[in-house]
PDB file of C-alpha atoms in Angstrom:
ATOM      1  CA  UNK J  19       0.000   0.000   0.000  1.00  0.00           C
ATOM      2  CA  UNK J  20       3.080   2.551  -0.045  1.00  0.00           C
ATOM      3  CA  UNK J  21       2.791   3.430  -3.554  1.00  0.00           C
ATOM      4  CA  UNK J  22      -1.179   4.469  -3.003  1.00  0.00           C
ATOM      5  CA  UNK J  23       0.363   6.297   0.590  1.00  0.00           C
ATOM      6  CA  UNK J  24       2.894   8.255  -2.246  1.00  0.00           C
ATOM      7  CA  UNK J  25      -0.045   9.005  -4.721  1.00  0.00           C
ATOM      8  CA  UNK J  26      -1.919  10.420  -1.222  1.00  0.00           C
ATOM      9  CA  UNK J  27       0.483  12.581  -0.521  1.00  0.00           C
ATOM     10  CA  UNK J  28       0.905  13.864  -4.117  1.00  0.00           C
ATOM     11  CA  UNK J  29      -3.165  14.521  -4.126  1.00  0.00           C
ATOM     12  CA  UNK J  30      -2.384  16.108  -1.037  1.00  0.00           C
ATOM     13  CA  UNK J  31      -0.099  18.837  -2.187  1.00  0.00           C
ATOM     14  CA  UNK J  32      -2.173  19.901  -5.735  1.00  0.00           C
ATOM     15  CA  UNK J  33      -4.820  20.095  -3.214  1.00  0.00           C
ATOM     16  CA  UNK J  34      -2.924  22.372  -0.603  1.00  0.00           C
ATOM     17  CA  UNK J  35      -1.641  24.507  -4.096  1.00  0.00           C
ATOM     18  CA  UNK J  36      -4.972  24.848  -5.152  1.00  0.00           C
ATOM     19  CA  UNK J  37      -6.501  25.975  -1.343  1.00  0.00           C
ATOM     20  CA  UNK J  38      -3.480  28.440  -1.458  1.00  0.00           C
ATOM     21  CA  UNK J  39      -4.519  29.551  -5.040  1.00  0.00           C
ATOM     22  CA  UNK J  40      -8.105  29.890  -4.059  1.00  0.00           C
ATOM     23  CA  UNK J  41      -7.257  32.050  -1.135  1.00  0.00           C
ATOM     24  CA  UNK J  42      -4.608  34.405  -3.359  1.00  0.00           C
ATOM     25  CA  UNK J  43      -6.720  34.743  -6.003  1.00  0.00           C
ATOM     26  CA  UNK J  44     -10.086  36.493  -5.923  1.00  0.00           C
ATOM     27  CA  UNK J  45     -11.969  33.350  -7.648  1.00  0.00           C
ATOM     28  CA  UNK J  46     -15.216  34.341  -9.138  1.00  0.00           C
ATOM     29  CA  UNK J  47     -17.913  31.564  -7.968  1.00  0.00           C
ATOM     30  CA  UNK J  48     -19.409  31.565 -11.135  1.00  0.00           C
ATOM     31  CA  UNK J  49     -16.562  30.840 -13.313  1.00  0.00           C
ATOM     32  CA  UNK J  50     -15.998  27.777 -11.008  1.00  0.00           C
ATOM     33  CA  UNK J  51     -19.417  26.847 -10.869  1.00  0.00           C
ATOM     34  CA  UNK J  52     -19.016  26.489 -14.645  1.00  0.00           C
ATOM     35  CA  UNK J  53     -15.443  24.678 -14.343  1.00  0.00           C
ATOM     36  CA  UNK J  54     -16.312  21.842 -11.648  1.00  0.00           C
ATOM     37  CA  UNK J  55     -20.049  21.390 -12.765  1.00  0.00           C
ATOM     38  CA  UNK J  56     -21.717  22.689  -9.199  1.00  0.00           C
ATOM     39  CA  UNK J  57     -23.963  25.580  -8.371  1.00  0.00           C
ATOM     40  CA  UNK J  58     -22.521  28.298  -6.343  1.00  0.00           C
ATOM     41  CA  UNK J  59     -24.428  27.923  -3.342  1.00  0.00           C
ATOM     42  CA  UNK J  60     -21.900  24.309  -3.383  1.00  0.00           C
ATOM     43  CA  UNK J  61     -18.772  26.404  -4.119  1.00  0.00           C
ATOM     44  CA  UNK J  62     -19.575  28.549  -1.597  1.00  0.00           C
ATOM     45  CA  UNK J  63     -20.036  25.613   1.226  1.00  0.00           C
ATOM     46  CA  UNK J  64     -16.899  24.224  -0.581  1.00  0.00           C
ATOM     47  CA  UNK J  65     -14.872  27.242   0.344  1.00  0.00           C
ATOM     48  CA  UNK J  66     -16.311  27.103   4.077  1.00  0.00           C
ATOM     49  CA  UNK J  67     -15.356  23.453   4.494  1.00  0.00           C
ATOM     50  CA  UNK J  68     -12.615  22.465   1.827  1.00  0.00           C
ATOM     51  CA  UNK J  69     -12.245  19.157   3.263  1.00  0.00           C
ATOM     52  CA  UNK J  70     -15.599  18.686   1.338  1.00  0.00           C
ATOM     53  CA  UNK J  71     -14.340  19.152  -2.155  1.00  0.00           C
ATOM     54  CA  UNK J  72     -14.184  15.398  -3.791  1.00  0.00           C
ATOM     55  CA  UNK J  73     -11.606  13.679  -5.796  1.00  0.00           C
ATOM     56  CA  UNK J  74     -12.988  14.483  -8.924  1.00  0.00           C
ATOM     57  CA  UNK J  75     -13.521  18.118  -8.048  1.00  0.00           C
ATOM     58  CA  UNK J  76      -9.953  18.543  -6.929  1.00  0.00           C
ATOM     59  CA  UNK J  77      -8.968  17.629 -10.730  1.00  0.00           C
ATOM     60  CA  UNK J  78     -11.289  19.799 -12.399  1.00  0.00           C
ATOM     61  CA  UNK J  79      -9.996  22.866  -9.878  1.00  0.00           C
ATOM     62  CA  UNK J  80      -6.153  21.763 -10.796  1.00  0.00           C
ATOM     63  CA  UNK J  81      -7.230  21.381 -14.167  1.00  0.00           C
ATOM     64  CA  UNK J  82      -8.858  25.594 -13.690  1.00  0.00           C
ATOM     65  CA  UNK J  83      -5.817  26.967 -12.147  1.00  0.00           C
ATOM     66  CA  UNK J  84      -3.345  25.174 -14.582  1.00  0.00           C
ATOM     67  CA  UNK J  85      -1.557  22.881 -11.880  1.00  0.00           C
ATOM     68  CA  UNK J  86      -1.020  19.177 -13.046  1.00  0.00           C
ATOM     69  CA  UNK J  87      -3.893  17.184 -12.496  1.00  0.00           C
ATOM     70  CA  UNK J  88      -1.683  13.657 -13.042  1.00  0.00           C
ATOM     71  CA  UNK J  89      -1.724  12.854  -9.450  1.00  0.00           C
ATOM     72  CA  UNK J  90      -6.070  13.340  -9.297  1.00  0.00           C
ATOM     73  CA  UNK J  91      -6.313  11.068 -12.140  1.00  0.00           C
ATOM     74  CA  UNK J  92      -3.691   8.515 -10.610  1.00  0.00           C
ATOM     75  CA  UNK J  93      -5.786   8.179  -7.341  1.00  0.00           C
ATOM     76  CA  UNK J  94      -9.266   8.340  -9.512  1.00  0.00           C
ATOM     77  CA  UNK J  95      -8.187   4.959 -11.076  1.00  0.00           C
ATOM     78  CA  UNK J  96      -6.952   3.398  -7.680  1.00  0.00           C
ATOM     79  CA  UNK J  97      -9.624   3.552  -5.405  1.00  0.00           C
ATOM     80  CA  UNK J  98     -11.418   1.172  -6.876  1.00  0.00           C
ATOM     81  CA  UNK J  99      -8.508  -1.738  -7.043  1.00  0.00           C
ATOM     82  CA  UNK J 100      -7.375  -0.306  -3.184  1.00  0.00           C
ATOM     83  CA  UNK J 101     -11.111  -0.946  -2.493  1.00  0.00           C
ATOM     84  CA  UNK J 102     -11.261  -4.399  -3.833  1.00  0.00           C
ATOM     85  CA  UNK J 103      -8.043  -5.289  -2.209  1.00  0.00           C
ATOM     86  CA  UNK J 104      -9.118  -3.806   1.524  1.00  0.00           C
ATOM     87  CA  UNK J 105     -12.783  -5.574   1.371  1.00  0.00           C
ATOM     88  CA  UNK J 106     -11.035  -9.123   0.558  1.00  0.00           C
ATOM     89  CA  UNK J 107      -8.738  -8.482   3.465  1.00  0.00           C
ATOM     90  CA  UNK J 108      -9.547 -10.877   6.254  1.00  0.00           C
ATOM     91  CA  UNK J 109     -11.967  -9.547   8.776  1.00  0.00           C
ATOM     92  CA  UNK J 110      -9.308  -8.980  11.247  1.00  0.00           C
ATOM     93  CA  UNK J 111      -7.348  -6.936   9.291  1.00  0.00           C
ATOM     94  CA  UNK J 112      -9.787  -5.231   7.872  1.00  0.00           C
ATOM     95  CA  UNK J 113     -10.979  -4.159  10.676  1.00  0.00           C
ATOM     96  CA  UNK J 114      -7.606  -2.741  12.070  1.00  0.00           C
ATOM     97  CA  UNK J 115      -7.464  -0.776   8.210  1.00  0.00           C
ATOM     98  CA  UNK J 116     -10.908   0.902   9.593  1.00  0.00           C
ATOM     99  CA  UNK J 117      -9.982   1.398  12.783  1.00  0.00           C
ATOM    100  CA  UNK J 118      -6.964   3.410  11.850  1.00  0.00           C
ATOM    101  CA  UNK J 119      -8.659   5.188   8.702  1.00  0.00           C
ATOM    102  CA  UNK J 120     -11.513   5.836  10.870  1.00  0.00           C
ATOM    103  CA  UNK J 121     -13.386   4.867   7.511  1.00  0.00           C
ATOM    104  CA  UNK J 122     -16.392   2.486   7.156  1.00  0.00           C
ATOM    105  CA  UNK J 123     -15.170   0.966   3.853  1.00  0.00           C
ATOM    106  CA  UNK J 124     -17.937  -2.228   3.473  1.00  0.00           C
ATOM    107  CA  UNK J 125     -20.622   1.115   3.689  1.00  0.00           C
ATOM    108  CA  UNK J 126     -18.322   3.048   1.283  1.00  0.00           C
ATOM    109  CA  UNK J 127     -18.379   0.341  -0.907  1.00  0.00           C
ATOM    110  CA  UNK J 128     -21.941  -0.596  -1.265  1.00  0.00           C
ATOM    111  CA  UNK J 129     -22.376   3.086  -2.077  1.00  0.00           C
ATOM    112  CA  UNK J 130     -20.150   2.397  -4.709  1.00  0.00           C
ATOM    113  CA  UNK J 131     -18.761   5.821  -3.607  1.00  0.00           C
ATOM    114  CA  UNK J 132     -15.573   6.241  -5.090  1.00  0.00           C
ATOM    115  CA  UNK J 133     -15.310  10.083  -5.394  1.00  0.00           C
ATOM    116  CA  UNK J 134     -14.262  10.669  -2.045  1.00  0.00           C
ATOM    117  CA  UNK J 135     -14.167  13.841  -0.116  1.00  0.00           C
ATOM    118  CA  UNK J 136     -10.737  15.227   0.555  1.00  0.00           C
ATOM    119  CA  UNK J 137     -11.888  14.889   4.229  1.00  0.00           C
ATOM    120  CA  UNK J 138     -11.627  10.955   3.769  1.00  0.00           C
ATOM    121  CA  UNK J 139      -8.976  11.274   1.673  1.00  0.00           C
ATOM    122  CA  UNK J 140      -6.867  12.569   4.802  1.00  0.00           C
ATOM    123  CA  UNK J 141      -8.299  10.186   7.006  1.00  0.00           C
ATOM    124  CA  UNK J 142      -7.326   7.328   4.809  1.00  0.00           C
ATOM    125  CA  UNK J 143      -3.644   8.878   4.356  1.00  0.00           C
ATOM    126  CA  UNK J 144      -3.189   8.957   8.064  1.00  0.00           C
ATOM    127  CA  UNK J 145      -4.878   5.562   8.610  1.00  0.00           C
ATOM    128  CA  UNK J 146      -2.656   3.904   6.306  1.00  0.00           C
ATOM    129  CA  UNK J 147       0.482   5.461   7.889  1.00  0.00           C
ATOM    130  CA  UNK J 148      -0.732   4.290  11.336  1.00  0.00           C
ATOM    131  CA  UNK J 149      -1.933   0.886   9.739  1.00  0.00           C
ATOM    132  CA  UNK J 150       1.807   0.211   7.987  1.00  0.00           C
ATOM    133  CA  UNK J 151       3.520   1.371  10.954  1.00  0.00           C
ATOM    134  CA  UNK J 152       1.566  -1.054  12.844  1.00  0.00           C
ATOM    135  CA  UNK J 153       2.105  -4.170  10.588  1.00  0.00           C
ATOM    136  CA  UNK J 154       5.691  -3.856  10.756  1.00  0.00           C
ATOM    137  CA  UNK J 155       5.679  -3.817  14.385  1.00  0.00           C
ATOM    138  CA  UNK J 156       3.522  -6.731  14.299  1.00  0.00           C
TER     139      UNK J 156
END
């Protein structure tokens, strides 16, 4: 699971660069609205509580402010195989993966949500830090 923990923390920092961006910049709602496909009552509850802006979002706002969008895409395509490969984990360990992502992943999975909020984005980054750290203890 490293090389997804590497594409995390490449997600992470087009994210922080376009937060920074979005703060510098007076962005007009409007022209967002347009770019990311969401009225501008959402972009303006997406600017009050970033951690709400999903995966697919993220690319379309790196793709608006001209940053690479290579590491969006990447983690797009694996969240589905990471998925597959957590929920055919034995239950044990499974269950540790939740307990340090702090993420319900058989409930993500029936709703077949893979555009995840940044907010669980983080949450899985640091789980799987916690979880690694963990299994080479144990």
């Amino acid at each position: 699971m490293e090389p997804l923990q590497q594409l995390i923390d490449s997600y992470m920092n087009t994210y922080r660069a376009i937060m920074w961006r979005m703060k510098d910049r007076a962005v007009d709602s409007r022209g967002l609205s347009e770019t990311v496909r969401l009225t501008e009552n959402t972009i303006r509850l997406r600017r009050q509580k970033p951690g709400l802006w999903r995966v697919s979002e993220v690319r379309l706002l790196a793709e608006y402010f001209g940053l690479p969008d290579n590491a969006c895409v990447r983690l797009e395509q694996e969240l589905a195989p990471f998925m597959s490969q957590a929920l055919q984990m034995p239950p044990s360990k499974r269950r540790l993966l939740e307990q340090a992502t702090q993420l319900h992943l058989r409930r993500m999975s029936a709703n077949k949500r893979l555009d995840w909020p940044v907010e669980d984005i983080e949450k899985l980054r640091k789980g799987l830090q916690q979880f690694e750290a963990n299994a080479c203890v144990g």
